[in-house]
CSV table of C-alpha atoms in Angstrom, one decimal:
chain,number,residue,atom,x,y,z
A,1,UNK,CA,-3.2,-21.8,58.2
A,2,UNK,CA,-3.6,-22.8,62.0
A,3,UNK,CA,-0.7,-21.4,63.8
A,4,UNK,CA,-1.5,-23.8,67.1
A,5,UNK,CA,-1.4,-27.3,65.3
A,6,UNK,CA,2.3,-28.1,65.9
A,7,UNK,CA,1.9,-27.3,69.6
A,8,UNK,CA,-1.2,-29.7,69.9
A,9,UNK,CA,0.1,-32.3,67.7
A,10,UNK,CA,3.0,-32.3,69.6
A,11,UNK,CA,1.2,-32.8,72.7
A,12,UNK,CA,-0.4,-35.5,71.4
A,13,UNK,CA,2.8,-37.6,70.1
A,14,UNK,CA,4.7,-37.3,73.4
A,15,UNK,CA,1.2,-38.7,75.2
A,16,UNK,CA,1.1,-41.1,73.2
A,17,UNK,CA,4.6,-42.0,73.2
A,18,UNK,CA,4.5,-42.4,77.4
A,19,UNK,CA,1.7,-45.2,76.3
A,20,UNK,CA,-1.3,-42.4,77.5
A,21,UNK,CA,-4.5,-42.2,75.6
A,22,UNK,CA,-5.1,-38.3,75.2
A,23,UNK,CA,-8.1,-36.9,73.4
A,24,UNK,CA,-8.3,-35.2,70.3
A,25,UNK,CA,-11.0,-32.7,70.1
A,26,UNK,CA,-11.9,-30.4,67.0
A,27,UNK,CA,-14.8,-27.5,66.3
A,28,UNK,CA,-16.8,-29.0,63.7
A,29,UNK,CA,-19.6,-26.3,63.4
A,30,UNK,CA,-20.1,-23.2,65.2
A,31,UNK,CA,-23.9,-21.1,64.7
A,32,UNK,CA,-24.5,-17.6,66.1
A,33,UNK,CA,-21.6,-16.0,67.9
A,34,UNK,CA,-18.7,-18.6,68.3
A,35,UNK,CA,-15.5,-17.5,69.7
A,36,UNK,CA,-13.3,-19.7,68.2
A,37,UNK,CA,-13.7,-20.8,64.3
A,38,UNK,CA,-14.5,-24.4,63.3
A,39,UNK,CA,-11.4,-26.3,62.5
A,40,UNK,CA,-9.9,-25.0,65.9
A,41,UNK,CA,-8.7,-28.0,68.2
A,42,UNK,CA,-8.0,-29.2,71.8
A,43,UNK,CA,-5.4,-31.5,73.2
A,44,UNK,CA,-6.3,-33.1,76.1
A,45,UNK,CA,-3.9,-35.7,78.0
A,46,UNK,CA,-4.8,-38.1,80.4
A,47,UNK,CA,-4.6,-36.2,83.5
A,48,UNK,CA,-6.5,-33.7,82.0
A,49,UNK,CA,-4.0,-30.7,81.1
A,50,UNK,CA,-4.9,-29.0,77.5
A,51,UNK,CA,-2.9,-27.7,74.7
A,52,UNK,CA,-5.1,-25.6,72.4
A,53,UNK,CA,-8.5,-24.0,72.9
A,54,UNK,CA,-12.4,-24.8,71.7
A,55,UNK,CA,-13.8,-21.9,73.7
A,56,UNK,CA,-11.5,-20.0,75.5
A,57,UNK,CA,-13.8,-20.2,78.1
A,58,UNK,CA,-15.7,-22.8,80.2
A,59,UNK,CA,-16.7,-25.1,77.5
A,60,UNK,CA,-12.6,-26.9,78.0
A,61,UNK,CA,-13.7,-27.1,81.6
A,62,UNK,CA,-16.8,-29.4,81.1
A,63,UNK,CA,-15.5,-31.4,78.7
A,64,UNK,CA,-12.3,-32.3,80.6
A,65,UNK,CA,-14.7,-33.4,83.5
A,66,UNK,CA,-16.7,-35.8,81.3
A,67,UNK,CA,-13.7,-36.9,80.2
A,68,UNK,CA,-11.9,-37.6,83.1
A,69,UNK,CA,-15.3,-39.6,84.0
A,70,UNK,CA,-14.9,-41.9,80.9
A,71,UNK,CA,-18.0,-40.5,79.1
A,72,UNK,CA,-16.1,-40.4,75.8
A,73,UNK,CA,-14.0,-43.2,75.4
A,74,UNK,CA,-13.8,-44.2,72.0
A,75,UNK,CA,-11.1,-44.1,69.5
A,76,UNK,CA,-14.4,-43.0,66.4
A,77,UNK,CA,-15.1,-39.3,67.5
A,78,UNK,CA,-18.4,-38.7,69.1
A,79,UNK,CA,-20.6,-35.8,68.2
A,80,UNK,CA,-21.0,-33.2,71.2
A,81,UNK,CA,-23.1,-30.1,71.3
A,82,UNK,CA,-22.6,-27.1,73.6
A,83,UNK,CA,-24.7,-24.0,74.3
A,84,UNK,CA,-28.0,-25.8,73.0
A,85,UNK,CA,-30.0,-24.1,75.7
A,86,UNK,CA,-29.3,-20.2,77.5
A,87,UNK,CA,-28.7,-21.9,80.5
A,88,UNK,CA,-25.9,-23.8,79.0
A,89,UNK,CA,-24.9,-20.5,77.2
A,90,UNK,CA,-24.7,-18.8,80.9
A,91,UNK,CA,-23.0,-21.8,82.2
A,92,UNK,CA,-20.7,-22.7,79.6
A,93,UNK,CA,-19.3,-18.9,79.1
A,94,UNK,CA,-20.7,-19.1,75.4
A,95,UNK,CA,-21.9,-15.9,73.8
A,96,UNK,CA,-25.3,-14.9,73.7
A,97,UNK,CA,-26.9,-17.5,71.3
A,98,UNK,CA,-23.6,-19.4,70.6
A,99,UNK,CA,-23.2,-22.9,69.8
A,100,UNK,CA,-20.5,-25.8,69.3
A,101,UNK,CA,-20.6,-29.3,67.9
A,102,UNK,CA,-17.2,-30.9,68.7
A,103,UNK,CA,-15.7,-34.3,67.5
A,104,UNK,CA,-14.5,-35.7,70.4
A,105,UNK,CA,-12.0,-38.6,69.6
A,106,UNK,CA,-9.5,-40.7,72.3
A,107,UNK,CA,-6.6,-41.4,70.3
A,108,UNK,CA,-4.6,-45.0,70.7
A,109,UNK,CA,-0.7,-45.7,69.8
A,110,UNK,CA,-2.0,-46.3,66.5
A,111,UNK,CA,-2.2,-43.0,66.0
A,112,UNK,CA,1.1,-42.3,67.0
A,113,UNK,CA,2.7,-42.5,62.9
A,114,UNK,CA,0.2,-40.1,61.0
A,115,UNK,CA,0.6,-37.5,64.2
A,116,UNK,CA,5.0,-38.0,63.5
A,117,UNK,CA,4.2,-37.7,59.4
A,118,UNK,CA,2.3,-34.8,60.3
A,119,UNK,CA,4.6,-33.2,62.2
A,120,UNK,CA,7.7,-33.8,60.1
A,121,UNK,CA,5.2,-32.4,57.1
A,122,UNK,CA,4.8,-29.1,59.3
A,123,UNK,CA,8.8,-29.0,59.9
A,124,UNK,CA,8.9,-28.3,56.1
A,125,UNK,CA,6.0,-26.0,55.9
A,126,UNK,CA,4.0,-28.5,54.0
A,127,UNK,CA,0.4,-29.0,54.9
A,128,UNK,CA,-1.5,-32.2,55.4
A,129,UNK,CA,-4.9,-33.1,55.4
A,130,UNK,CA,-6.6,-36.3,58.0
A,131,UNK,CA,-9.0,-38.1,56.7
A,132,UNK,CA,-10.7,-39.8,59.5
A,133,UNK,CA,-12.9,-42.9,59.6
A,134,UNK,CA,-16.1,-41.7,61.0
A,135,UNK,CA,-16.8,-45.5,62.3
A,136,UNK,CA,-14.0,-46.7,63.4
A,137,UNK,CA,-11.9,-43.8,64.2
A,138,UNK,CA,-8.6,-44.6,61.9
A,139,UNK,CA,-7.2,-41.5,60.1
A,140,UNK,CA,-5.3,-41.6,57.0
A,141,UNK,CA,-2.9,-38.4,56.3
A,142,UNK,CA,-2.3,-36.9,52.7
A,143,UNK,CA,0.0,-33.8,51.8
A,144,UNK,CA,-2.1,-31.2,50.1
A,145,UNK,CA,-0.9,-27.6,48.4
A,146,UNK,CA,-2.8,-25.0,50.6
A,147,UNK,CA,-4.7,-25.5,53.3
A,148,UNK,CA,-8.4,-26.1,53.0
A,149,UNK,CA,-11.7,-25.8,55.4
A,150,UNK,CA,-12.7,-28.5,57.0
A,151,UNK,CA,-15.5,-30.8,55.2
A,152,UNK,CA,-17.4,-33.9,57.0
A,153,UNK,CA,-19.5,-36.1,55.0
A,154,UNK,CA,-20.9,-39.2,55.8
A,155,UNK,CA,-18.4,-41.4,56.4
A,156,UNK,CA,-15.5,-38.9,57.0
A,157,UNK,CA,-13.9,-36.2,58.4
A,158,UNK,CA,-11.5,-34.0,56.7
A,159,UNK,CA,-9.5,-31.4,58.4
A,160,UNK,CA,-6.1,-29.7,57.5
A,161,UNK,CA,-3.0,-29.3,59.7
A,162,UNK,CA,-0.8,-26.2,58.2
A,163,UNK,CA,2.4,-24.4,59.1
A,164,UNK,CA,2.9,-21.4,61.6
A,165,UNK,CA,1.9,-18.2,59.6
A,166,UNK,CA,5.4,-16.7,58.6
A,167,UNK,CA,6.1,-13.2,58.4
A,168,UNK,CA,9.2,-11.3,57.2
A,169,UNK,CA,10.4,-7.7,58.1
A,170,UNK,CA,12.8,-6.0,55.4
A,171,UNK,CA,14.3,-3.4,57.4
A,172,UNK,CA,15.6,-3.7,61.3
A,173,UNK,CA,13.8,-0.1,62.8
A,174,UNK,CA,11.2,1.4,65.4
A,175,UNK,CA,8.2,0.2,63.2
A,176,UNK,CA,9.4,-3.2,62.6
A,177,UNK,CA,9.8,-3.5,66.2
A,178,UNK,CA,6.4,-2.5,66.9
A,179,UNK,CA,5.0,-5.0,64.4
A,180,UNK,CA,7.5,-8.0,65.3
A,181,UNK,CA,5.6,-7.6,69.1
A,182,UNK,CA,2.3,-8.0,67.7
A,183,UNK,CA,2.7,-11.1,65.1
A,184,UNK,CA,4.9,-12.6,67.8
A,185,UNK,CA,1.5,-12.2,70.2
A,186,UNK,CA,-0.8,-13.8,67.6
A,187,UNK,CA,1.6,-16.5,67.2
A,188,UNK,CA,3.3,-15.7,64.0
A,189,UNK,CA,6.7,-16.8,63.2
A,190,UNK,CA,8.6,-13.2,62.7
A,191,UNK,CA,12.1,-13.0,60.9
A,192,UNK,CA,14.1,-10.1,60.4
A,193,UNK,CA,16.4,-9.0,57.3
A,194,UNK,CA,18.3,-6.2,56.7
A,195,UNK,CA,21.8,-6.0,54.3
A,196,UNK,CA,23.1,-3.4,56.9
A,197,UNK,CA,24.9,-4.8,59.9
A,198,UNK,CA,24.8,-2.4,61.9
A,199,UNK,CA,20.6,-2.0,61.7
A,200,UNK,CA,20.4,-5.5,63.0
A,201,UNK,CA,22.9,-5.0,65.7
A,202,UNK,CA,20.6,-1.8,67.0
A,203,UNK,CA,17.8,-3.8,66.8
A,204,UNK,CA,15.8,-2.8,69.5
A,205,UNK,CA,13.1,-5.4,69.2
A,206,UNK,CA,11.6,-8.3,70.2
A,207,UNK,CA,13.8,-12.1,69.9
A,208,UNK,CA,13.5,-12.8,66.6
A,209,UNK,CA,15.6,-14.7,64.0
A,210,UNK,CA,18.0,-11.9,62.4
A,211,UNK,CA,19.4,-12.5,59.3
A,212,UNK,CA,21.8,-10.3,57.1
A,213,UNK,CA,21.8,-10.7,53.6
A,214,UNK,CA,20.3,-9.2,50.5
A,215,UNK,CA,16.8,-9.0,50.8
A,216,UNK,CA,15.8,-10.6,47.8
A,217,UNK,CA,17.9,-13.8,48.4
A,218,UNK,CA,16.2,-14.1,52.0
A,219,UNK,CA,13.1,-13.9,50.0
A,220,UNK,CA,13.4,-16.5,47.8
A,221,UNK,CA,15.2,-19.0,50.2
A,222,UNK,CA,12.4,-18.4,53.5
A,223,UNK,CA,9.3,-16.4,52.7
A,224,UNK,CA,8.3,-17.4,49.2
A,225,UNK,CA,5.4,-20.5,50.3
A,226,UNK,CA,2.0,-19.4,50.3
A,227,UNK,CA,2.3,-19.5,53.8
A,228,UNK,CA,4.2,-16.6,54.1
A,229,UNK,CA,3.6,-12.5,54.1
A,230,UNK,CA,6.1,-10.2,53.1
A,231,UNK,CA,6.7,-6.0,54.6
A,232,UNK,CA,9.3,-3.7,53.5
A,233,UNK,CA,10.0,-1.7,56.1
A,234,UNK,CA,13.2,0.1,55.3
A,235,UNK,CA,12.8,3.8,53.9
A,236,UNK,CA,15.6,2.6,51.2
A,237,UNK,CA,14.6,2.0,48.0
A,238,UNK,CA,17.5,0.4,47.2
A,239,UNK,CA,16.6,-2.6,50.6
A,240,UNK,CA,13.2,-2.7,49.6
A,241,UNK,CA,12.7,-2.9,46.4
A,242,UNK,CA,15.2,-6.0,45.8
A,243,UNK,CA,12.8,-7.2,48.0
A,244,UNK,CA,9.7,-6.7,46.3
A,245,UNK,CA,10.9,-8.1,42.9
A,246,UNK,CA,11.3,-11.1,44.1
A,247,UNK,CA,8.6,-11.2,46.6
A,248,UNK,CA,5.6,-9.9,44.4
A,249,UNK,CA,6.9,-12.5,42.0
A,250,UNK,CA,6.5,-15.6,44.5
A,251,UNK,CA,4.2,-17.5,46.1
A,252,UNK,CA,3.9,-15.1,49.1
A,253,UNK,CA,-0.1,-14.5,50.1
A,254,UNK,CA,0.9,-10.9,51.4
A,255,UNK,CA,3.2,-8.4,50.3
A,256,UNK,CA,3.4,-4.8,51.7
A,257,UNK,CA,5.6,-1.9,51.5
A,258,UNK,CA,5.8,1.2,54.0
A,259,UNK,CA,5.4,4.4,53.1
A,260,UNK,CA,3.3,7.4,51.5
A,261,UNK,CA,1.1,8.0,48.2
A,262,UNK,CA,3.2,10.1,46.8
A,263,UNK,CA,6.2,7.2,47.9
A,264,UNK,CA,4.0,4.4,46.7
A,265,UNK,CA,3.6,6.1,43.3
A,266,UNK,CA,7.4,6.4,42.6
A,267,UNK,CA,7.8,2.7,43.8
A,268,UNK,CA,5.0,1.0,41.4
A,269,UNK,CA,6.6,3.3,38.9
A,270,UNK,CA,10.3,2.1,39.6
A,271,UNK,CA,9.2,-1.8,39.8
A,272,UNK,CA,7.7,-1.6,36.3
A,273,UNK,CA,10.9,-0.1,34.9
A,274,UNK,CA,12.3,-2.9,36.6
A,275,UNK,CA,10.9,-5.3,34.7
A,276,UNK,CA,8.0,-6.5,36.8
A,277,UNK,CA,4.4,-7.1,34.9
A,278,UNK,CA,1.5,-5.0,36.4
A,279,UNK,CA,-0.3,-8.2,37.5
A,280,UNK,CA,2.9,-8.4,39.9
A,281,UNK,CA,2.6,-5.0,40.7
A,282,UNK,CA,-0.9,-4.8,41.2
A,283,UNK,CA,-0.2,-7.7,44.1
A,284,UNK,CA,1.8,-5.0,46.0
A,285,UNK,CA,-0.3,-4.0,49.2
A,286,UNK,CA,0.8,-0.4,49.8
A,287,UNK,CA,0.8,2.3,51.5
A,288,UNK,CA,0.4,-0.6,54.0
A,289,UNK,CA,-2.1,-1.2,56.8
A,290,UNK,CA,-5.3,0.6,57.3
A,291,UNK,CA,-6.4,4.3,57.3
A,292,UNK,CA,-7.2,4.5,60.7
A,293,UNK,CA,-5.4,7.9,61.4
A,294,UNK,CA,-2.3,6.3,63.0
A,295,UNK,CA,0.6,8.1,63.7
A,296,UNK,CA,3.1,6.7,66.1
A,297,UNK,CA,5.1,3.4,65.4
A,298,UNK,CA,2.8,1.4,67.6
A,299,UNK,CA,-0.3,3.1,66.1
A,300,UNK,CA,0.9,2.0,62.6
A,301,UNK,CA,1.8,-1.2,63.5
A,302,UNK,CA,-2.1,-1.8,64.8
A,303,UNK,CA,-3.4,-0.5,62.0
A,304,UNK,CA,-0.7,-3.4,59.1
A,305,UNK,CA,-1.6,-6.0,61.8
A,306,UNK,CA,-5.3,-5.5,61.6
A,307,UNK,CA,-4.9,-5.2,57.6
A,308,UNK,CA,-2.9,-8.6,57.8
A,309,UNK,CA,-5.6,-10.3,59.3
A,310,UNK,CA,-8.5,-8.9,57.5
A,311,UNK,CA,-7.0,-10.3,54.3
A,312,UNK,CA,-6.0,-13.5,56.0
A,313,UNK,CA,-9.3,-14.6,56.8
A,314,UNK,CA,-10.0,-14.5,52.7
A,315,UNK,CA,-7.5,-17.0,51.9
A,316,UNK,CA,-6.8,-19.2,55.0
C-alpha cells in the first residue's frame, strides 16, 4: 500500500523514455527516529528534480548533489548511510538519533519494460513485487496478491509497488465532505456514492468521482480489493446497509459505519437478520473513528481518519 509509487514510477518511464538515466532510490532500513518508513522511494531525474521523498528534509538535498557529481553511477544499487554521526543528524535535518541506509540505483532504458508492466499492473490495482539483482542491477517484476514489506537478502532486493489506497463514501453529506478533504490530503483516492440524485448534486465537497447507483452494486464493482476501505455515511439504513452486506462480505481491509451505540446495536442486529454470519459482522468497524470527544463534522472526520490509519499500519 504506497500511495506515491505511480507518481515516481511514472517519473521514471518518461526519463527514461527521453533517453535520461534517472536514479532510483529506496529506504532500506531506518533505526531510531526515521521520518519516513523503509520501503519509501525517490525519483531523481537527470537534472536533479525529485518525485517522492526519503526524508522530507535535507537528506534529498545531499544526495542529489552527489549525484549530480557522478558519485553513484551504477545501474547495481549502492548502499548509503545517513545520520551515522550527530553532526550529520544536525546537518542532514534527521531526528535526534535517526538513521537511513538507501539503495541508490541509476536506472538504464533497460529498465524502461518492468517500470511500463508495473505501471499497467497499478492501472488495475494489482500489485507487483521487483526483484532486483544486487550485482548487476537487473530487476525482474512478479504480480503478487497483497502487498508485502520489503526483504533484502544476499543476492536480492525485494520491494513491492501497490495501488493508491481507495476509499469509498456511502452517503453525499457535511461529514463525508470533511473526510473526502482529509484522505484526499494523504493521497487517497476518494469516490463518492449515493442512490439519491439530488445528495450528489448538493454535494458540497471536495472534486471527487460521484457516482449514483445502489450502494451495494458500487461496492462490488470498485471497492471490493483488499486495497480498499469502505464508510457508510448516510443516516439511512436503507443506503447503508445495502452497503455493508456486500461490503463486510468482500475483500475490503476496512469497513465502517457512522453512528451511535444504541444505532450500532440495531444495525448488527438488522445485518444478522439479513443473513450475514457474525464473522462478517464482527468485521464491521463501528461507531466509527476514535473516542476522542469529537463533535463537529471536522472533529469527527479527524478522529475516522486517524482510526483509518492506525489500523492501516497493521495490514499494509
Amino acid at each position: 500500500m504506497r500511495s506515491d509509487d505511480e507518481r515516481i514510477l511514472t517519473t521514471l518511464a518518461d526519463s527514461l523514455s527521453a533517453g535520461e538515466s534517472p536514479w532510483l532510490c529506496t529506504i532500506i532500513s531506518a533505526y531510531g527516529s526515521s521520518p519516513r518508513p523503509v520501503g519509501s522511494m525517490v525519483a531523481i531525474a537527470a537534472n536533479g528534480e525529485q518525485t517522492g521523498s526519503i526524508s522530507g528534509g535535507c537528506v534529498e538535498e545531499a544526495l542529489i548533489a552527489d549525484l549530480l557529481n557522478g558519485q553513484y553511477p551504477h545501474r547495481a544499487p549502492t548502499f548509503v548511510e545517513y545520520g551515522v554521526s550527530a553532526e550529520d543528524n544536525e546537518k542532514l535535518g534527521l531526528p535526534c538519533g535517526g538513521r537511513l541506509n538507501i539503495a541508490v540505483q541509476r536506472l538504464t532504458p533497460l529498465d524502461l519494460p518492468w517500470i511500463q508492466q508495473a505501471l499497467a499492473r497499478l492501472e488495475r490495482r494489482a500489485v507487483s513485487r521487483r526483484i532486483v539483482d544486487l550485482q548487476h542491477g537487473e530487476t525482474t517484476l512478479v504480480e503478487v496478491e497483497q502487498f508485502e514489506s520489503l526483504q533484502q537478502t544476499a543476492d536480492t532486493l525485494r520491494h513491492c509497488f501497490g495501488p493508491r489506497s481507495r476509499l469509498l463514501l456511502v452517503g453525499a453529506g457535511q461529514l463525508a465532505a470533511c473526510i473526502a478533504s482529509l484522505a484526499l490530503a494523504m493521497d487517497y483516492e476518494v469516490l463518492l456514492t449515493d442512490s439519491r440524485d439530488w445528495a450528489l448534486k448538493q454535494w458540497q465537497g471536495p472534486p471527487v468521482e460521484k457516482i449514483l447507483g445502489l450502494p451495494d452494486d458500487v461496492v462490488r464493482e470498485r471497492a471490493g480489493d483488499r486495497l480498499s476501505a469502505v464508510m457508510t455515511l448516510s443516516h439511512d439504513p436503507r443506503v447503508d446497509d445495502m452497503a455493508l452486506m456486500e461490503a463486510l462480505e468482500s475483500d475490503a481491509w476496512y469497513v465502517g459505519a457512522l453512528g451511535s451505540l444504541r444505532t450500532t446495536e440495531k444495525r448488527r442486529e438488522r445485518l444478522a437478520t439479513l443473513g450475514l454470519s457474525p464473522e462478517a459482522i464482527a468485521r464491521l468497524h463501528a461507531p466509527i473513528g476514535l473516542s476522542i470527544g469529537s463533535k463537529t463534522p471536522m472533529e469527527i472526520a479527524v478522529s475516522v481518519m486517524a482510526e483509518v490509519t492506525q489500523l492501516r499500519r497493521t495490514v499494509s
